[in-house]
Coordinates of C-alpha atoms in Angstrom, one line a residue:
M1 CA 122.6 17.1 -249.8
K2 CA 122.5 18.2 -253.4
F3 CA 119.1 19.1 -254.8
T4 CA 118.4 17.3 -258.1
D5 CA 114.8 18.3 -259.0
K6 CA 114.8 21.3 -261.2
I7 CA 112.6 23.9 -262.9
K8 CA 113.3 27.0 -265.0
S9 CA 112.7 30.5 -263.9
T10 CA 111.4 33.3 -266.2
D11 CA 114.8 34.1 -267.7
G12 CA 115.8 30.5 -268.1
T13 CA 117.8 30.2 -264.8
I14 CA 117.8 26.6 -263.5
I15 CA 116.4 26.4 -260.0
A16 CA 117.2 23.2 -258.0
Y17 CA 114.8 22.1 -255.3
H18 CA 113.9 19.2 -253.0
K19 CA 110.3 18.2 -252.0
M20 CA 109.4 16.3 -248.9
G21 CA 106.3 15.4 -246.8
T22 CA 102.6 15.5 -247.5
G23 CA 99.8 18.0 -246.9
P24 CA 99.5 21.7 -247.7
S25 CA 102.6 23.1 -249.3
I26 CA 105.2 25.4 -247.8
V27 CA 108.1 27.0 -249.7
I28 CA 111.2 27.8 -247.7
V29 CA 113.4 30.7 -248.9
H30 CA 116.9 30.6 -247.4
G31 CA 119.1 33.6 -246.4
G32 CA 122.6 34.7 -247.1
M33 CA 125.6 32.2 -247.2
E34 CA 123.0 29.4 -247.1
L35 CA 121.5 26.7 -249.3
G36 CA 118.1 25.1 -249.3
S37 CA 119.6 22.2 -247.4
S38 CA 120.6 24.7 -244.6
H39 CA 117.1 24.2 -243.4
L40 CA 116.7 20.5 -243.8
D41 CA 116.2 19.8 -240.1
L42 CA 113.3 22.4 -240.1
A43 CA 111.9 20.9 -243.2
N44 CA 112.0 17.4 -241.8
T45 CA 109.9 18.5 -238.8
L46 CA 107.5 20.5 -240.9
S47 CA 107.0 17.6 -243.3
Q48 CA 105.1 15.7 -240.6
K49 CA 102.1 17.9 -241.5
Y50 CA 103.1 19.7 -244.7
T51 CA 104.7 19.3 -248.1
V52 CA 107.9 21.3 -247.9
Y53 CA 109.8 22.7 -250.9
L54 CA 113.4 23.7 -250.3
Y55 CA 115.2 25.4 -253.1
D56 CA 118.7 26.8 -253.8
R57 CA 118.5 30.5 -254.7
R58 CA 120.1 31.4 -258.0
D59 CA 123.8 31.1 -258.3
R60 CA 123.9 29.0 -255.1
G61 CA 124.3 25.2 -254.8
A62 CA 122.8 23.5 -257.8
S63 CA 120.8 26.5 -259.1
V64 CA 122.6 28.0 -262.1
A65 CA 121.8 31.4 -263.6
I66 CA 122.1 31.9 -267.3
A67 CA 125.1 33.8 -268.6
S68 CA 123.1 36.9 -269.5
S69 CA 121.3 37.0 -266.2
R70 CA 121.5 40.3 -264.2
Y71 CA 121.2 39.9 -260.5
C72 CA 118.5 42.0 -258.8
M73 CA 115.5 41.7 -256.6
Q74 CA 113.1 41.1 -259.6
E75 CA 115.0 38.0 -260.6
E76 CA 114.7 36.6 -257.1
I77 CA 111.0 37.3 -257.1
S78 CA 110.6 35.5 -260.4
D79 CA 112.4 32.5 -259.0
L80 CA 110.1 32.4 -256.0
M81 CA 107.1 32.8 -258.3
A82 CA 108.3 29.7 -260.2
M83 CA 108.4 27.8 -257.0
I84 CA 105.0 28.9 -255.9
Q85 CA 103.5 28.0 -259.3
L86 CA 105.2 24.5 -259.1
S87 CA 104.1 23.8 -255.5
Q88 CA 100.8 25.6 -255.5
A89 CA 101.9 26.7 -252.0
K90 CA 99.7 28.8 -249.8
Y91 CA 102.5 29.3 -247.2
I92 CA 106.1 30.7 -247.3
F93 CA 108.7 30.5 -244.6
A94 CA 111.6 32.9 -245.4
V95 CA 114.8 33.8 -243.7
S96 CA 116.9 37.0 -243.7
A97 CA 117.4 38.1 -247.3
G98 CA 114.9 35.5 -248.3
A99 CA 112.4 37.4 -246.1
L100 CA 113.2 40.6 -248.0
I101 CA 112.4 38.8 -251.3
T102 CA 109.1 37.6 -249.9
L103 CA 108.1 41.0 -248.8
Q104 CA 108.7 42.3 -252.3
F105 CA 106.9 39.3 -253.7
L106 CA 103.8 40.0 -251.7
L107 CA 103.4 43.5 -253.1
T108 CA 102.3 42.1 -256.5
N109 CA 101.4 38.4 -255.8
F110 CA 98.3 37.6 -253.8
S111 CA 97.9 33.8 -254.0
V112 CA 99.8 33.1 -250.7
E113 CA 97.7 33.0 -247.6
K114 CA 100.2 33.1 -244.8
V115 CA 103.9 33.9 -244.6
M116 CA 106.5 33.5 -241.8
L117 CA 109.4 35.9 -242.0
Y118 CA 112.5 35.3 -239.9
E119 CA 114.4 38.5 -239.3
P120 CA 114.4 40.4 -242.6
P121 CA 117.4 42.8 -242.6
L122 CA 115.3 45.8 -243.6
S123 CA 117.3 49.0 -243.2
I124 CA 115.2 51.8 -241.7
N125 CA 116.7 55.3 -241.5
G126 CA 120.2 54.0 -241.7
S127 CA 119.8 51.2 -239.2
I128 CA 122.2 49.0 -241.2
N129 CA 125.7 50.2 -242.0
F130 CA 126.9 48.7 -245.3
K131 CA 130.3 50.4 -245.3
Y132 CA 132.1 47.1 -244.5
M133 CA 131.2 45.8 -247.9
R134 CA 134.0 47.9 -249.4
R135 CA 136.5 45.8 -247.6
F136 CA 134.6 42.6 -248.4
D137 CA 134.7 43.4 -252.1
K138 CA 138.4 44.0 -252.1
E139 CA 139.0 40.8 -250.2
I140 CA 136.9 38.8 -252.6
A141 CA 138.7 40.4 -255.6
S142 CA 142.0 39.3 -254.0
Q143 CA 140.7 35.8 -253.4
K144 CA 141.0 36.3 -249.6
I145 CA 137.9 34.3 -248.9
L146 CA 138.5 33.6 -245.2
D147 CA 139.1 37.3 -244.6
A148 CA 135.9 38.2 -246.5
F149 CA 134.0 35.8 -244.2
I150 CA 135.5 37.5 -241.1
T151 CA 134.6 40.9 -242.5
T152 CA 131.1 39.7 -243.1
M153 CA 130.6 38.3 -239.6
R154 CA 132.0 41.4 -238.0
G155 CA 130.4 43.9 -240.3
S156 CA 126.9 42.4 -240.0
K157 CA 127.3 42.1 -236.2
M158 CA 126.7 38.3 -236.4
A159 CA 130.1 37.4 -234.9
P160 CA 130.3 36.0 -231.4
S161 CA 131.8 38.5 -228.9
I162 CA 135.1 36.5 -228.8
M163 CA 135.4 36.7 -232.6
K164 CA 135.5 40.5 -232.4
M165 CA 138.5 40.4 -230.1
I166 CA 140.6 37.7 -231.7
P167 CA 143.1 39.0 -234.3
R168 CA 142.4 38.1 -237.9
F169 CA 145.5 36.0 -238.4
I170 CA 144.5 33.7 -235.5
L171 CA 140.9 33.4 -236.9
R172 CA 142.3 32.5 -240.3
K173 CA 144.5 29.8 -238.8
G174 CA 141.6 28.4 -236.9
M175 CA 139.3 28.2 -239.9
K176 CA 142.1 26.6 -242.0
K177 CA 142.4 23.9 -239.3
M178 CA 138.6 23.4 -239.4
G179 CA 138.9 23.0 -243.2
E180 CA 141.6 20.3 -242.7
K181 CA 139.2 18.3 -240.5
D182 CA 136.1 18.8 -242.8
N183 CA 137.0 19.8 -246.3
H184 CA 133.4 19.4 -247.6
D185 CA 131.9 22.0 -245.2
I186 CA 134.7 24.6 -245.6
D187 CA 134.6 24.2 -249.4
A188 CA 130.9 24.7 -249.5
L189 CA 131.2 27.8 -247.3
G190 CA 134.0 29.1 -249.6
K191 CA 131.6 28.9 -252.6
L192 CA 128.8 30.7 -250.7
I193 CA 130.8 33.6 -249.2
P194 CA 131.2 35.5 -252.5
T195 CA 127.4 35.4 -253.0
F196 CA 126.9 37.4 -249.8
K197 CA 127.3 40.6 -251.9
H198 CA 123.9 39.7 -253.6
D199 CA 122.2 39.5 -250.3
V200 CA 123.5 42.8 -249.3
Q201 CA 122.4 44.2 -252.7
L202 CA 118.9 43.1 -251.8
A203 CA 119.1 44.9 -248.4
V204 CA 120.4 48.1 -250.2
E205 CA 117.6 47.9 -252.8
T206 CA 114.9 47.6 -250.1
Q207 CA 116.3 50.2 -247.6
D208 CA 113.6 52.7 -246.4
T209 CA 110.8 50.9 -248.3
L210 CA 108.9 50.3 -245.0
D211 CA 105.8 52.3 -246.0
S212 CA 105.3 50.3 -249.2
Y213 CA 104.4 47.3 -247.1
K214 CA 101.2 48.9 -245.7
V215 CA 99.3 47.4 -248.7
I216 CA 100.2 43.8 -247.8
K217 CA 97.1 41.9 -246.7
T218 CA 98.7 38.5 -246.2
Q219 CA 98.6 37.1 -242.6
T220 CA 102.2 37.4 -241.4
L221 CA 104.2 35.9 -238.6
L222 CA 107.4 37.9 -237.8
I223 CA 109.9 35.7 -236.0
G224 CA 112.9 37.1 -234.2
G225 CA 115.8 35.8 -232.1
G226 CA 116.4 37.1 -228.6
K227 CA 120.1 37.0 -229.2
S228 CA 120.1 38.8 -232.6
P229 CA 121.6 42.2 -233.4
K230 CA 119.6 45.4 -232.6
Y231 CA 119.0 46.4 -236.2
L232 CA 117.1 43.1 -236.8
K233 CA 114.9 43.8 -233.8
T234 CA 114.3 47.3 -235.1
A235 CA 113.2 46.0 -238.4
L236 CA 110.7 43.5 -236.8
H237 CA 109.3 46.3 -234.6
H238 CA 108.6 48.6 -237.5
L239 CA 107.2 45.8 -239.7
Q240 CA 104.8 44.8 -236.8
E241 CA 103.6 48.4 -236.8
T242 CA 103.3 48.6 -240.6
L243 CA 101.9 45.3 -241.8
P244 CA 98.1 45.2 -241.4
H245 CA 97.9 41.6 -240.4
A246 CA 101.1 40.8 -238.5
S247 CA 102.0 39.2 -235.2
T248 CA 105.4 38.8 -233.7
V249 CA 107.1 36.0 -231.7
V250 CA 110.6 36.3 -230.2
L251 CA 112.5 33.1 -229.6
K252 CA 114.7 34.1 -226.7
K253 CA 117.1 31.2 -227.1
C254 CA 117.7 31.9 -230.8
D255 CA 119.9 34.2 -232.9
H256 CA 119.9 35.0 -236.6
I257 CA 120.5 31.4 -237.6
G258 CA 117.8 30.0 -235.4
S259 CA 116.0 28.2 -238.2
S260 CA 119.2 26.6 -239.6
N261 CA 120.2 23.0 -239.0
K262 CA 121.2 21.9 -235.5
Q263 CA 124.7 21.1 -236.7
A264 CA 125.2 24.7 -237.8
G265 CA 124.0 26.0 -234.4
G266 CA 120.3 26.5 -235.1
N267 CA 117.3 25.6 -233.1
P268 CA 114.9 24.4 -235.8
D269 CA 112.6 22.6 -233.4
L270 CA 111.8 25.8 -231.6
V271 CA 111.2 27.6 -234.9
A272 CA 109.0 24.7 -236.1
Q273 CA 106.8 25.1 -233.0
A274 CA 106.1 28.7 -233.8
I275 CA 105.3 27.8 -237.4
F276 CA 102.9 25.0 -236.4
M277 CA 101.0 27.3 -234.0
F278 CA 100.7 30.0 -236.6
L279 CA 99.4 27.7 -239.3
Q280 CA 97.0 25.7 -237.2
P281 CA 93.3 26.3 -238.1
A282 CA 91.5 29.0 -236.2

């Protein structure tokens, strides 16, 4: 699904979005190697009670940054601010790198009443090792996109156990066969893989910023997956201890893509239940 509704961010970047449902507004901020449509199943469920805004983050999908744009956290915050102003949303649901953007947004923007953060990859005292990105950068520069994807999955500890043991050349063959069966999905992924460097950049920019979040007064639900890597659980634990108005729910059946579409392996209905409970009137 390609988003066709568009607004301009502060620097002129075109941000594409899709609106669905009725009721109070929620903005969904997607994570790395994703698009707004990666959470369409979740949005469909939430739209039973809320107006949901899905948007493609800059340089992804139909959102196009201007030529002079310099990628950094502040630009992502400006894009989110544009979506909040458009939607008048009081709620944000944000995933992974999108959750890092939201945490930074909350430091200077106070209009949002409740946020739901799904596993922000906040590095605390070196809990995340970014060394694998050197190999990733070389593979992207050499147009070895499938290799870069394998490096990302292994380096970020998102790969299934079996993927860690299978030689790279076999994994490449398998992915190429998948591409032959579904060219659209593999082409879409191929375009998103290089953007992963931006999500890592956000994680690098925000490492060891935990104490700064003590000032955030917004009611926050921290959502984690029981099957997710240890460093993500570490981040949730420390954020729970730091944020003044935070609660945590761990969805035992989920991993880091728990909020993604069912076809991608997510469990959006389970995530939606947690969101509905958090947003229901006291």
